[in-house]
Coordinates of N, CA and C in Angstrom, one line a residue:
M1 N -51.7 -4.9 83.1 CA -50.4 -5.2 82.6 C -50.2 -6.7 82.9
P2 N -49.7 -7.5 82.0 CA -49.5 -8.9 82.2 C -48.5 -9.1 83.3
E3 N -48.6 -10.3 83.9 CA -47.7 -10.6 85.0 C -46.3 -11.0 84.5
G4 N -45.2 -10.7 85.2 CA -43.9 -11.0 84.8 C -43.2 -10.0 83.9
I5 N -43.9 -8.9 83.5 CA -43.4 -7.9 82.6 C -43.4 -6.6 83.4
S6 N -42.2 -6.0 83.7 CA -42.1 -4.8 84.4 C -42.2 -3.6 83.5
A7 N -42.3 -2.4 84.1 CA -42.4 -1.2 83.3 C -41.1 -0.9 82.5
E8 N -40.0 -1.3 83.1 CA -38.7 -1.1 82.4 C -38.6 -2.0 81.2
D9 N -39.1 -3.3 81.3 CA -39.0 -4.2 80.2 C -39.9 -3.7 79.0
L10 N -41.1 -3.2 79.4 CA -42.0 -2.7 78.4 C -41.4 -1.5 77.7
M11 N -40.8 -0.5 78.4 CA -40.2 0.6 77.7 C -39.0 0.2 76.8
S12 N -38.2 -0.8 77.3 CA -37.1 -1.2 76.4 C -37.7 -1.9 75.1
N13 N -38.8 -2.7 75.2 CA -39.3 -3.3 74.0 C -39.8 -2.2 73.0
V14 N -40.5 -1.2 73.6 CA -41.0 -0.1 72.7 C -39.9 0.6 72.0
M15 N -38.8 0.9 72.8 CA -37.6 1.6 72.2 C -36.9 0.8 71.1
E16 N -36.8 -0.6 71.3 CA -36.3 -1.4 70.3 C -37.1 -1.5 69.0
T17 N -38.4 -1.5 69.2 CA -39.3 -1.5 68.1 C -39.2 -0.2 67.2
L18 N -39.1 0.9 68.0 CA -38.9 2.2 67.3 C -37.6 2.3 66.5
S19 N -36.5 1.8 67.2 CA -35.2 1.9 66.6 C -35.2 1.0 65.3
D20 N -35.8 -0.2 65.4 CA -35.8 -1.1 64.2 C -36.6 -0.4 63.0
G21 N -37.7 0.3 63.4 CA -38.5 0.9 62.3 C -37.7 2.1 61.7
V22 N -36.9 2.8 62.5 CA -36.1 3.9 62.0 C -35.0 3.4 61.1
S23 N -34.4 2.3 61.5 CA -33.2 1.8 60.8 C -33.7 1.2 59.4
K24 N -34.9 0.6 59.4 CA -35.5 0.1 58.1 C -35.8 1.2 57.2
H25 N -36.4 2.3 57.8 CA -36.8 3.4 57.0 C -35.5 4.1 56.3
K26 N -34.4 4.2 57.1 CA -33.2 4.8 56.6 C -32.6 3.9 55.5
S27 N -32.6 2.6 55.7 CA -32.1 1.7 54.7 C -32.9 1.8 53.4
V28 N -34.2 1.8 53.5 CA -35.0 1.9 52.3 C -34.8 3.2 51.6
S29 N -34.7 4.3 52.4 CA -34.5 5.6 51.8 C -33.2 5.7 51.1
F30 N -32.2 5.0 51.7 CA -30.8 5.1 51.2 C -30.8 4.4 49.8
F31 N -31.5 3.2 49.7 CA -31.5 2.5 48.5 C -32.3 3.2 47.4
E32 N -33.4 3.9 47.9 CA -34.2 4.7 46.9 C -33.4 5.9 46.4
E33 N -32.6 6.5 47.3 CA -31.8 7.6 46.8 C -30.7 7.1 45.9
Q34 N -30.1 6.0 46.2 CA -29.1 5.4 45.3 C -29.7 5.1 43.9
K35 N -30.9 4.5 43.9 CA -31.6 4.1 42.7 C -31.9 5.4 41.9
S36 N -32.5 6.4 42.6 CA -32.8 7.6 41.9 C -31.6 8.3 41.3
G37 N -30.4 8.3 42.1 CA -29.2 8.9 41.7 C -28.7 8.2 40.4
S38 N -28.8 6.8 40.4 CA -28.3 6.1 39.2 C -29.2 6.4 38.0
V39 N -30.5 6.6 38.2 CA -31.4 6.9 37.1 C -31.1 8.3 36.6
S40 N -30.9 9.3 37.5 CA -30.6 10.6 37.1 C -29.3 10.7 36.4
S41 N -28.3 9.9 36.8 CA -27.0 9.9 36.1 C -27.1 9.3 34.7
Q42 N -28.0 8.3 34.5 CA -28.2 7.8 33.2 C -28.9 8.8 32.3
L43 N -29.8 9.6 32.9 CA -30.5 10.6 32.1 C -29.6 11.8 31.8
N44 N -28.6 12.1 32.6 CA -27.7 13.2 32.4 C -26.5 12.8 31.5
R45 N -26.5 11.7 30.9 CA -25.4 11.3 30.0 C -25.3 12.3 28.9
L46 N -24.1 12.4 28.3 CA -23.8 13.3 27.2 C -24.6 12.9 26.0
F47 N -25.4 13.9 25.5 CA -26.2 13.7 24.3 C -27.3 12.6 24.6
G48 N -27.6 12.3 25.8 CA -28.7 11.4 26.2 C -28.3 9.9 25.8
R49 N -27.0 9.6 25.7 CA -26.6 8.3 25.3 C -27.0 7.2 26.4
Q50 N -27.3 6.0 25.9 CA -27.6 4.9 26.8 C -26.6 3.7 26.6
K51 N -25.7 3.8 25.6 CA -24.8 2.8 25.3 C -23.4 3.2 25.6
P52 N -22.5 2.2 25.8 CA -21.1 2.6 26.1 C -20.4 3.3 24.9
V53 N -19.3 4.0 25.3 CA -18.6 4.8 24.3 C -18.1 3.9 23.1
H54 N -17.6 2.7 23.5 CA -17.1 1.8 22.5 C -18.1 1.4 21.5
H55 N -19.3 1.2 22.0 CA -20.4 0.8 21.0 C -20.8 2.0 20.2
I56 N -20.8 3.2 20.7 CA -21.2 4.3 19.9 C -20.2 4.6 18.8
L57 N -18.9 4.3 19.0 CA -17.9 4.5 18.0 C -17.8 3.4 17.0
G58 N -18.7 2.5 17.1 CA -18.8 1.4 16.1 C -18.5 0.0 16.6
G59 N -17.8 -0.1 17.7 CA -17.5 -1.3 18.4 C -16.5 -2.2 17.7
G60 N -15.8 -1.7 16.6 CA -14.9 -2.6 15.9 C -13.5 -2.2 16.2
K61 N -12.6 -2.4 15.2 CA -11.2 -2.1 15.3 C -11.0 -0.6 15.4
S62 N -11.8 0.2 14.6 CA -11.6 1.6 14.7 C -11.9 2.2 16.1
A63 N -12.9 1.6 16.8 CA -13.2 2.0 18.1 C -12.1 1.6 19.1
D64 N -11.5 0.5 18.8 CA -10.3 0.1 19.7 C -9.2 1.0 19.5
V65 N -9.0 1.5 18.3 CA -7.9 2.4 18.0 C -8.2 3.8 18.7
L66 N -9.4 4.3 18.6 CA -9.7 5.6 19.2 C -9.7 5.5 20.7
L67 N -10.1 4.4 21.3 CA -10.1 4.3 22.7 C -8.8 3.7 23.3
W68 N -7.8 3.5 22.5 CA -6.5 3.1 22.9 C -6.5 1.7 23.6
R69 N -7.3 0.8 23.0 CA -7.3 -0.6 23.5 C -6.0 -1.3 23.2
N70 N -5.4 -1.0 22.1 CA -4.0 -1.4 21.7 C -3.2 -0.1 21.6
K71 N -2.4 0.1 22.6 CA -1.6 1.4 22.7 C -0.6 1.5 21.6
K72 N 0.0 0.4 21.1 CA 1.0 0.5 20.1 C 0.4 1.0 18.8
I73 N -0.8 0.4 18.4 CA -1.5 0.8 17.2 C -1.9 2.2 17.2
S74 N -2.6 2.6 18.3 CA -3.1 4.0 18.5 C -1.9 5.0 18.4
A75 N -0.8 4.7 19.2 CA 0.3 5.6 19.1 C 0.9 5.6 17.8
G76 N 0.9 4.5 17.0 CA 1.4 4.5 15.6 C 0.6 5.5 14.7
F77 N -0.7 5.4 14.8 CA -1.6 6.3 14.0 C -1.3 7.7 14.4
L78 N -1.2 8.0 15.7 CA -1.0 9.4 16.1 C 0.4 9.9 15.7
A79 N 1.4 9.0 15.8 CA 2.7 9.4 15.4 C 2.8 9.7 13.8
G80 N 2.1 8.8 13.1 CA 2.1 9.0 11.6 C 1.4 10.3 11.2
A81 N 0.3 10.6 11.9 CA -0.4 11.9 11.6 C 0.5 13.1 12.0
T82 N 1.2 13.0 13.1 CA 2.1 14.1 13.5 C 3.2 14.2 12.5
A83 N 3.8 13.1 12.0 CA 4.8 13.2 11.1 C 4.4 13.9 9.8
V84 N 3.2 13.6 9.3 CA 2.6 14.2 8.1 C 2.4 15.7 8.3
W85 N 1.9 16.0 9.5 CA 1.7 17.5 9.8 C 3.0 18.2 9.9
V86 N 4.0 17.6 10.5 CA 5.4 18.3 10.6 C 5.9 18.5 9.2
L87 N 5.8 17.5 8.3 CA 6.3 17.6 6.9 C 5.6 18.8 6.2
F88 N 4.3 18.9 6.3 CA 3.6 20.0 5.6 C 3.8 21.3 6.2
E89 N 3.8 21.4 7.6 CA 3.7 22.7 8.2 C 5.1 23.2 8.6
W90 N 5.9 22.4 9.2 CA 7.2 22.9 9.7 C 8.3 22.8 8.6
L91 N 8.3 21.7 7.8 CA 9.3 21.6 6.8 C 8.8 22.1 5.4
N92 N 7.6 22.6 5.4 CA 7.1 23.3 4.2 C 7.1 22.4 2.9
Y93 N 6.8 21.2 3.1 CA 6.6 20.3 2.0 C 5.2 20.5 1.4
H94 N 5.1 20.4 0.1 CA 3.9 20.5 -0.6 C 3.4 19.0 -1.0
F95 N 2.1 18.9 -1.2 CA 1.6 17.6 -1.4 C 2.2 16.9 -2.7
L96 N 2.3 17.7 -3.7 CA 2.8 17.2 -5.0 C 4.3 16.8 -4.8
S97 N 5.1 17.6 -4.2 CA 6.5 17.3 -4.0 C 6.6 16.0 -3.1
L98 N 5.8 15.9 -2.1 CA 5.9 14.7 -1.2 C 5.5 13.4 -2.0
I99 N 4.5 13.5 -2.9 CA 4.2 12.4 -3.7 C 5.3 12.0 -4.7
C100 N 6.0 13.0 -5.2 CA 7.1 12.8 -6.2 C 8.2 12.1 -5.5
F101 N 8.6 12.6 -4.3 CA 9.7 12.0 -3.5 C 9.3 10.5 -3.1
A102 N 8.1 10.3 -2.8 CA 7.7 8.9 -2.4 C 7.8 8.0 -3.6
L103 N 7.4 8.5 -4.8 CA 7.5 7.7 -6.0 C 8.9 7.4 -6.4
I104 N 9.8 8.5 -6.2 CA 11.2 8.3 -6.5 C 11.8 7.2 -5.6
F105 N 11.4 7.2 -4.3 CA 11.9 6.2 -3.4 C 11.5 4.8 -3.8
V106 N 10.2 4.7 -4.1 CA 9.7 3.3 -4.5 C 10.3 2.9 -5.8
M107 N 10.5 3.7 -6.8 CA 11.2 3.3 -8.0 C 12.6 2.9 -7.8
V108 N 13.4 3.6 -7.0 CA 14.7 3.3 -6.8 C 14.8 1.9 -6.1
A109 N 13.9 1.7 -5.1 CA 13.9 0.4 -4.4 C 13.6 -0.7 -5.3
Q110 N 12.6 -0.6 -6.2 CA 12.3 -1.6 -7.2 C 13.4 -1.8 -8.2
F111 N 14.1 -0.8 -8.6 CA 15.2 -0.9 -9.5 C 16.3 -1.7 -8.9
V112 N 16.7 -1.4 -7.7 CA 17.7 -2.2 -7.0 C 17.3 -3.6 -6.8
W113 N 16.1 -3.8 -6.4 CA 15.6 -5.2 -6.2 C 15.6 -6.0 -7.4
S114 N 15.2 -5.4 -8.6 CA 15.1 -6.2 -9.8 C 16.4 -6.4 -10.5
N115 N 17.4 -5.5 -10.2 CA 18.7 -5.6 -10.9 C 19.8 -6.2 -10.0
A116 N 19.5 -6.4 -8.7 CA 20.5 -7.0 -7.8 C 20.7 -8.5 -8.1
S117 N 19.7 -9.2 -8.8 CA 19.9 -10.6 -9.2 C 21.1 -10.8 -10.1
G118 N 21.3 -9.8 -11.0 CA 22.4 -10.0 -12.0 C 23.8 -9.9 -11.3
V119 N 23.9 -9.1 -10.2 CA 25.1 -9.0 -9.5 C 25.3 -10.2 -8.6
L120 N 24.3 -10.7 -8.1 CA 24.4 -11.9 -7.2 C 24.3 -13.2 -7.9
N121 N 24.2 -13.2 -9.2 CA 24.0 -14.4 -10.1 C 22.8 -15.2 -9.6
K122 N 21.7 -14.6 -9.5 CA 20.5 -15.3 -9.1 C 19.4 -15.0 -10.2
S123 N 18.4 -15.8 -10.1 CA 17.3 -15.5 -11.1 C 16.6 -14.2 -10.7
R124 N 16.1 -13.6 -11.8 CA 15.5 -12.3 -11.6 C 14.1 -12.5 -10.9
P125 N 13.9 -11.8 -9.7 CA 12.7 -12.0 -9.0 C 11.5 -11.2 -9.7
E126 N 10.3 -11.7 -9.4 CA 9.1 -11.0 -9.9 C 8.8 -9.8 -8.9
V127 N 8.7 -8.7 -9.5 CA 8.4 -7.5 -8.7 C 6.9 -7.4 -8.6
P128 N 6.3 -7.3 -7.4 CA 4.8 -7.2 -7.3 C 4.3 -5.9 -7.9
R129 N 3.1 -6.1 -8.5 CA 2.4 -4.9 -9.1 C 1.5 -4.3 -8.1
F130 N 1.6 -2.9 -8.1 CA 0.7 -2.1 -7.2 C -0.5 -1.8 -8.1
V131 N -1.7 -2.3 -7.7 CA -2.9 -2.1 -8.5 C -4.0 -1.7 -7.5
L132 N -4.6 -0.5 -7.8 CA -5.7 -0.1 -7.0 C -7.0 -0.4 -7.7
S133 N -7.9 -1.1 -7.0 CA -9.1 -1.6 -7.6 C -10.1 -0.5 -7.9
E134 N -10.9 -0.7 -8.9 CA -11.9 0.2 -9.3 C -13.0 0.3 -8.2
E135 N -13.2 -0.8 -7.5 CA -14.2 -0.8 -6.5 C -13.9 0.2 -5.3
L136 N -12.5 0.3 -5.1 CA -12.1 1.3 -4.0 C -12.5 2.7 -4.3
F137 N -12.3 3.1 -5.6 CA -12.6 4.5 -6.0 C -14.2 4.7 -6.0
V138 N -14.9 3.7 -6.4 CA -16.3 3.8 -6.4 C -16.9 3.9 -5.0
N139 N -16.4 3.1 -4.1 CA -16.9 3.2 -2.7 C -16.5 4.5 -2.1
V140 N -15.3 5.0 -2.4 CA -15.0 6.4 -1.8 C -15.9 7.4 -2.4
A141 N -16.1 7.4 -3.7 CA -17.0 8.4 -4.3 C -18.4 8.3 -3.8
K142 N -19.0 7.1 -3.6 CA -20.3 6.9 -3.0 C -20.4 7.5 -1.6
T143 N -19.4 7.1 -0.8 CA -19.4 7.5 0.6 C -19.3 9.0 0.7
T144 N -18.5 9.6 -0.1 CA -18.3 11.1 -0.1 C -19.6 11.8 -0.6
S145 N -20.2 11.3 -1.6 CA -21.4 11.9 -2.1 C -22.5 11.8 -1.1
I146 N -22.6 10.7 -0.5 CA -23.7 10.5 0.5 C -23.5 11.5 1.7
Q147 N -22.3 11.6 2.2 CA -22.0 12.5 3.3 C -22.3 13.9 2.9
V148 N -21.8 14.3 1.7 CA -22.0 15.7 1.3 C -23.5 16.0 1.1
N149 N -24.2 15.1 0.5 CA -25.7 15.4 0.3 C -26.4 15.4 1.6
Q150 N -26.0 14.6 2.6 CA -26.7 14.7 3.9 C -26.4 16.0 4.6
G151 N -25.1 16.5 4.5 CA -24.8 17.8 5.1 C -25.5 18.9 4.4
L152 N -25.6 18.9 3.1 CA -26.3 20.0 2.4 C -27.8 19.9 2.7
G153 N -28.4 18.7 2.8 CA -29.8 18.6 3.2 C -30.1 19.1 4.6
F154 N -29.2 18.8 5.5 CA -29.3 19.3 6.9 C -29.3 20.8 6.9
L155 N -28.4 21.4 6.2 CA -28.3 22.9 6.2 C -29.6 23.5 5.6
Q156 N -30.1 22.9 4.5 CA -31.3 23.4 3.9 C -32.5 23.3 4.8
D157 N -32.6 22.1 5.4 CA -33.7 21.9 6.3 C -33.7 22.8 7.5
T158 N -32.5 23.1 8.0 CA -32.3 24.1 9.1 C -32.7 25.5 8.7
A159 N -32.3 25.9 7.5 CA -32.6 27.2 7.0 C -34.1 27.4 6.7
C160 N -34.8 26.3 6.3 CA -36.2 26.5 5.9 C -37.2 25.8 6.9
G161 N -36.7 25.2 8.0 CA -37.6 24.5 8.9 C -38.3 25.4 9.9
G162 N -37.8 26.6 10.2 CA -38.5 27.5 11.1 C -38.1 27.3 12.5
D163 N -37.1 26.4 12.8 CA -36.6 26.2 14.2 C -35.5 27.2 14.4
I164 N -35.8 28.3 15.1 CA -34.9 29.4 15.3 C -33.7 29.0 16.2
K165 N -34.0 28.2 17.2 CA -32.9 27.7 18.1 C -31.8 26.9 17.3
Q166 N -32.3 26.0 16.5 CA -31.3 25.2 15.7 C -30.6 26.0 14.6
F167 N -31.4 27.0 14.1 CA -30.8 27.8 13.0 C -29.7 28.7 13.6
L168 N -29.9 29.2 14.8 CA -28.8 30.1 15.4 C -27.6 29.2 15.9
M169 N -27.9 28.0 16.3 CA -26.8 27.1 16.7 C -25.9 26.8 15.5
V170 N -26.5 26.5 14.4 CA -25.8 26.1 13.2 C -25.0 27.3 12.7
I171 N -25.6 28.5 12.7 CA -24.9 29.7 12.3 C -23.7 30.0 13.1
L172 N -23.9 29.9 14.5 CA -22.8 30.1 15.4 C -21.7 29.1 15.2
S173 N -22.0 27.8 14.9 CA -21.0 26.8 14.7 C -20.2 27.1 13.4
L174 N -20.9 27.5 12.3 CA -20.2 27.8 11.1 C -19.3 29.0 11.2
F175 N -19.8 30.0 12.0 CA -19.0 31.2 12.3 C -17.7 30.8 13.1
A176 N -17.9 29.9 14.1 CA -16.7 29.5 14.8 C -15.7 28.8 14.0
V177 N -16.2 27.9 13.1 CA -15.3 27.2 12.1 C -14.6 28.2 11.2
A178 N -15.3 29.2 10.7 CA -14.7 30.2 9.9 C -13.6 31.0 10.6
V179 N -13.8 31.3 11.9 CA -12.8 32.1 12.6 C -11.6 31.2 12.9
I180 N -11.8 29.9 13.2 CA -10.7 29.0 13.5 C -9.9 28.8 12.2
S181 N -10.6 28.6 11.1 CA -9.9 28.4 9.8 C -9.1 29.6 9.3
S182 N -9.5 30.8 9.8 CA -8.7 32.0 9.5 C -7.4 32.1 10.3
W183 N -7.3 31.3 11.4 CA -6.1 31.3 12.2 C -5.1 30.3 11.7
C184 N -5.5 29.2 11.0 CA -4.6 28.2 10.6 C -5.2 27.6 9.3
N185 N -4.4 26.8 8.5 CA -4.8 26.3 7.3 C -5.6 25.0 7.4
F186 N -5.9 24.4 6.3 CA -6.8 23.2 6.3 C -6.0 22.0 6.8
V187 N -4.8 21.9 6.6 CA -4.0 20.7 7.1 C -4.0 20.7 8.6
T188 N -3.8 21.9 9.2 CA -3.7 22.0 10.6 C -5.1 21.7 11.3
I189 N -6.2 22.1 10.6 CA -7.5 21.8 11.1 C -7.7 20.3 11.1
L190 N -7.3 19.6 10.0 CA -7.4 18.2 9.9 C -6.6 17.5 11.0
F191 N -5.4 18.0 11.3 CA -4.6 17.4 12.3 C -5.2 17.6 13.7
I192 N -5.7 18.8 13.9 CA -6.4 19.0 15.2 C -7.6 18.1 15.4
G193 N -8.4 17.9 14.3 CA -9.5 17.0 14.4 C -9.0 15.6 14.6
F194 N -7.9 15.2 14.0 CA -7.4 13.8 14.1 C -6.9 13.6 15.6
V195 N -6.2 14.6 16.1 CA -5.7 14.4 17.5 C -6.9 14.4 18.5
G196 N -7.9 15.3 18.2 CA -9.1 15.3 19.1 C -9.8 13.9 19.0
A197 N -9.9 13.3 17.9 CA -10.6 12.0 17.8 C -9.8 10.9 18.5
H198 N -8.5 11.1 18.6 CA -7.7 10.1 19.3 C -7.5 10.4 20.8
T199 N -7.9 11.5 21.3 CA -7.7 11.8 22.7 C -9.0 12.1 23.5
L200 N -10.0 12.8 22.8 CA -11.2 13.1 23.6 C -12.1 11.9 24.0
P201 N -12.3 10.9 23.1 CA -13.1 9.7 23.5 C -12.5 8.9 24.7
V202 N -11.2 8.8 24.7 CA -10.6 8.0 25.8 C -10.6 8.8 27.1
V203 N -10.4 10.1 27.0 CA -10.6 11.0 28.2 C -12.0 11.0 28.7
Y204 N -12.9 11.0 27.8 CA -14.4 11.0 28.2 C -14.7 9.6 28.8
E205 N -14.2 8.5 28.3 CA -14.5 7.2 28.8 C -13.9 7.1 30.2
K206 N -12.8 7.7 30.5 CA -12.2 7.6 31.8 C -12.8 8.5 32.9
Y207 N -13.3 9.7 32.4 CA -13.9 10.7 33.4 C -15.3 11.0 32.9
E208 N -16.1 10.0 32.5 CA -17.4 10.3 32.0 C -18.4 10.9 33.0
D209 N -18.3 10.5 34.3 CA -19.2 11.0 35.3 C -19.0 12.5 35.5
E210 N -17.7 12.9 35.6 CA -17.4 14.3 35.9 C -17.8 15.2 34.7
I211 N -17.5 14.7 33.5 CA -17.8 15.4 32.2 C -19.3 15.5 32.0
D212 N -20.0 14.4 32.3 CA -21.5 14.5 32.1 C -22.1 15.5 33.0
G213 N -21.6 15.5 34.3 CA -22.2 16.5 35.2 C -21.9 17.9 34.8
F214 N -20.7 18.2 34.4 CA -20.3 19.5 34.0 C -21.1 20.0 32.7
V215 N -21.3 19.1 31.8 CA -22.0 19.4 30.5 C -23.5 19.6 30.9
H216 N -24.0 18.8 31.8 CA -25.5 18.9 32.1 C -25.7 20.3 32.8
N217 N -24.9 20.7 33.7 CA -25.0 22.0 34.3 C -24.9 23.1 33.3
A218 N -23.9 23.0 32.4 CA -23.8 24.0 31.4 C -25.0 24.1 30.5
V219 N -25.5 23.0 30.1 CA -26.7 23.0 29.2 C -27.9 23.6 29.9
E220 N -28.1 23.3 31.2 CA -29.2 23.9 32.0 C -29.0 25.4 32.0
Q221 N -27.8 25.9 32.2 CA -27.6 27.3 32.2 C -27.9 28.0 30.9
L222 N -27.5 27.3 29.8 CA -27.8 27.8 28.5 C -29.2 27.8 28.2
Q223 N -29.9 26.7 28.6 CA -31.4 26.7 28.4 C -32.1 27.7 29.1
G224 N -31.7 28.0 30.3 CA -32.3 29.1 31.1 C -32.1 30.5 30.4
R225 N -30.9 30.7 29.9 CA -30.7 32.0 29.2 C -31.5 32.0 27.9
Y226 N -31.6 30.9 27.2 CA -32.4 30.9 26.0 C -33.9 31.1 26.3
R227 N -34.4 30.6 27.4 CA -35.8 30.8 27.7 C -36.0 32.3 27.9
K228 N -35.1 33.0 28.6 CA -35.2 34.4 28.8 C -35.2 35.2 27.5
M229 N -34.3 34.8 26.6 CA -34.2 35.4 25.3 C -35.4 35.1 24.4
D230 N -36.0 33.9 24.6 CA -37.1 33.4 23.8 C -38.4 34.2 24.1
T231 N -38.5 34.4 25.4 CA -39.7 35.1 25.9 C -39.7 36.6 25.5
G232 N -38.5 37.1 25.3 CA -38.4 38.6 25.0 C -38.3 38.9 23.5
F233 N -37.4 38.2 22.8 CA -37.1 38.6 21.4 C -37.5 37.6 20.4
L234 N -37.1 36.4 20.6 CA -37.4 35.4 19.5 C -38.9 35.1 19.4
S235 N -39.6 35.2 20.5 CA -41.1 34.9 20.3 C -41.7 36.0 19.5
R236 N -41.3 37.2 19.6 CA -41.8 38.2 18.7 C -41.6 38.0 17.2
I237 N -40.3 37.5 16.9 CA -40.0 37.2 15.5 C -40.9 36.0 15.0
S238 N -41.2 35.0 15.9 CA -42.0 33.9 15.5 C -43.4 34.4 15.2
R239 N -43.9 35.2 16.1 CA -45.3 35.7 16.0 C -45.4 36.6 14.7
A240 N -44.4 37.4 14.4 CA -44.4 38.3 13.3 C -44.5 37.4 12.0
S241 N -43.6 36.4 11.9 CA -43.6 35.5 10.7 C -44.9 34.8 10.6
F242 N -45.6 34.4 11.7 CA -46.8 33.7 11.6 C -47.9 34.6 11.1
K243 N -47.9 35.8 11.6 CA -48.9 36.8 11.1 C -48.7 37.1 9.6
G244 N -47.5 37.1 9.2 CA -47.2 37.4 7.7 C -47.8 36.2 6.9
K245 N -47.6 35.0 7.3 CA -48.1 33.8 6.6 C -49.6 33.8 6.6
K246 N -50.2 34.3 7.8 CA -51.7 34.3 7.9 C -52.3 35.3 6.9
H247 N -51.7 36.4 6.8 CA -52.2 37.4 5.9 C -52.1 37.0 4.4
E248 N -51.0 36.2 4.1 CA -50.9 35.7 2.8 C -52.0 34.7 2.4

């Protein structure tokens, strides 16, 4: 043992070295756990998304409205949709009658505006013309046809693709929509969808960690039950269909 170093000093040095090593190991493991937790939280995002909700919704003014970036505009859209729904559902207005009353109001306003100049001894003002461009109708028709054809193509690919899991999910989704539509009419379904589009994204953006964890756990449970069903029943159907094609 070197001179000038006692046994107590030697033991204290050893203990300090061990404590430093343990503290470094704990700090490294803490940062590793934090990093792995952040990676797992990114992997468990809803639908596997890697971009913010605002970017997924388009990142423009429509996304600002849906995420309530401007509360006055978003509240105005929601109030307008609620007013239309109240007119059709509670006051029992029909679409044609509502259009006729709106045209009556516009015609009376233009009549007063154009003939008030004679009473006030002023020159007759030019009444602006309401003209809907042909391009607007063409764009609406193109967009509608593209969306309808994509939906029909998806349903046909699901029916003929052989993916039983996707097929059953689509069938259950259509059945759920049919049951909901039997409870209420088409206008109410549109209103529910509009309200959901203006409330669900902002709620998800605010509580995305809690919602992602809940959905991830629910999906894991559904996948576990599907594996049990797949090993028992669905696998037999797939084998039977494969044998039928082989004999052909």
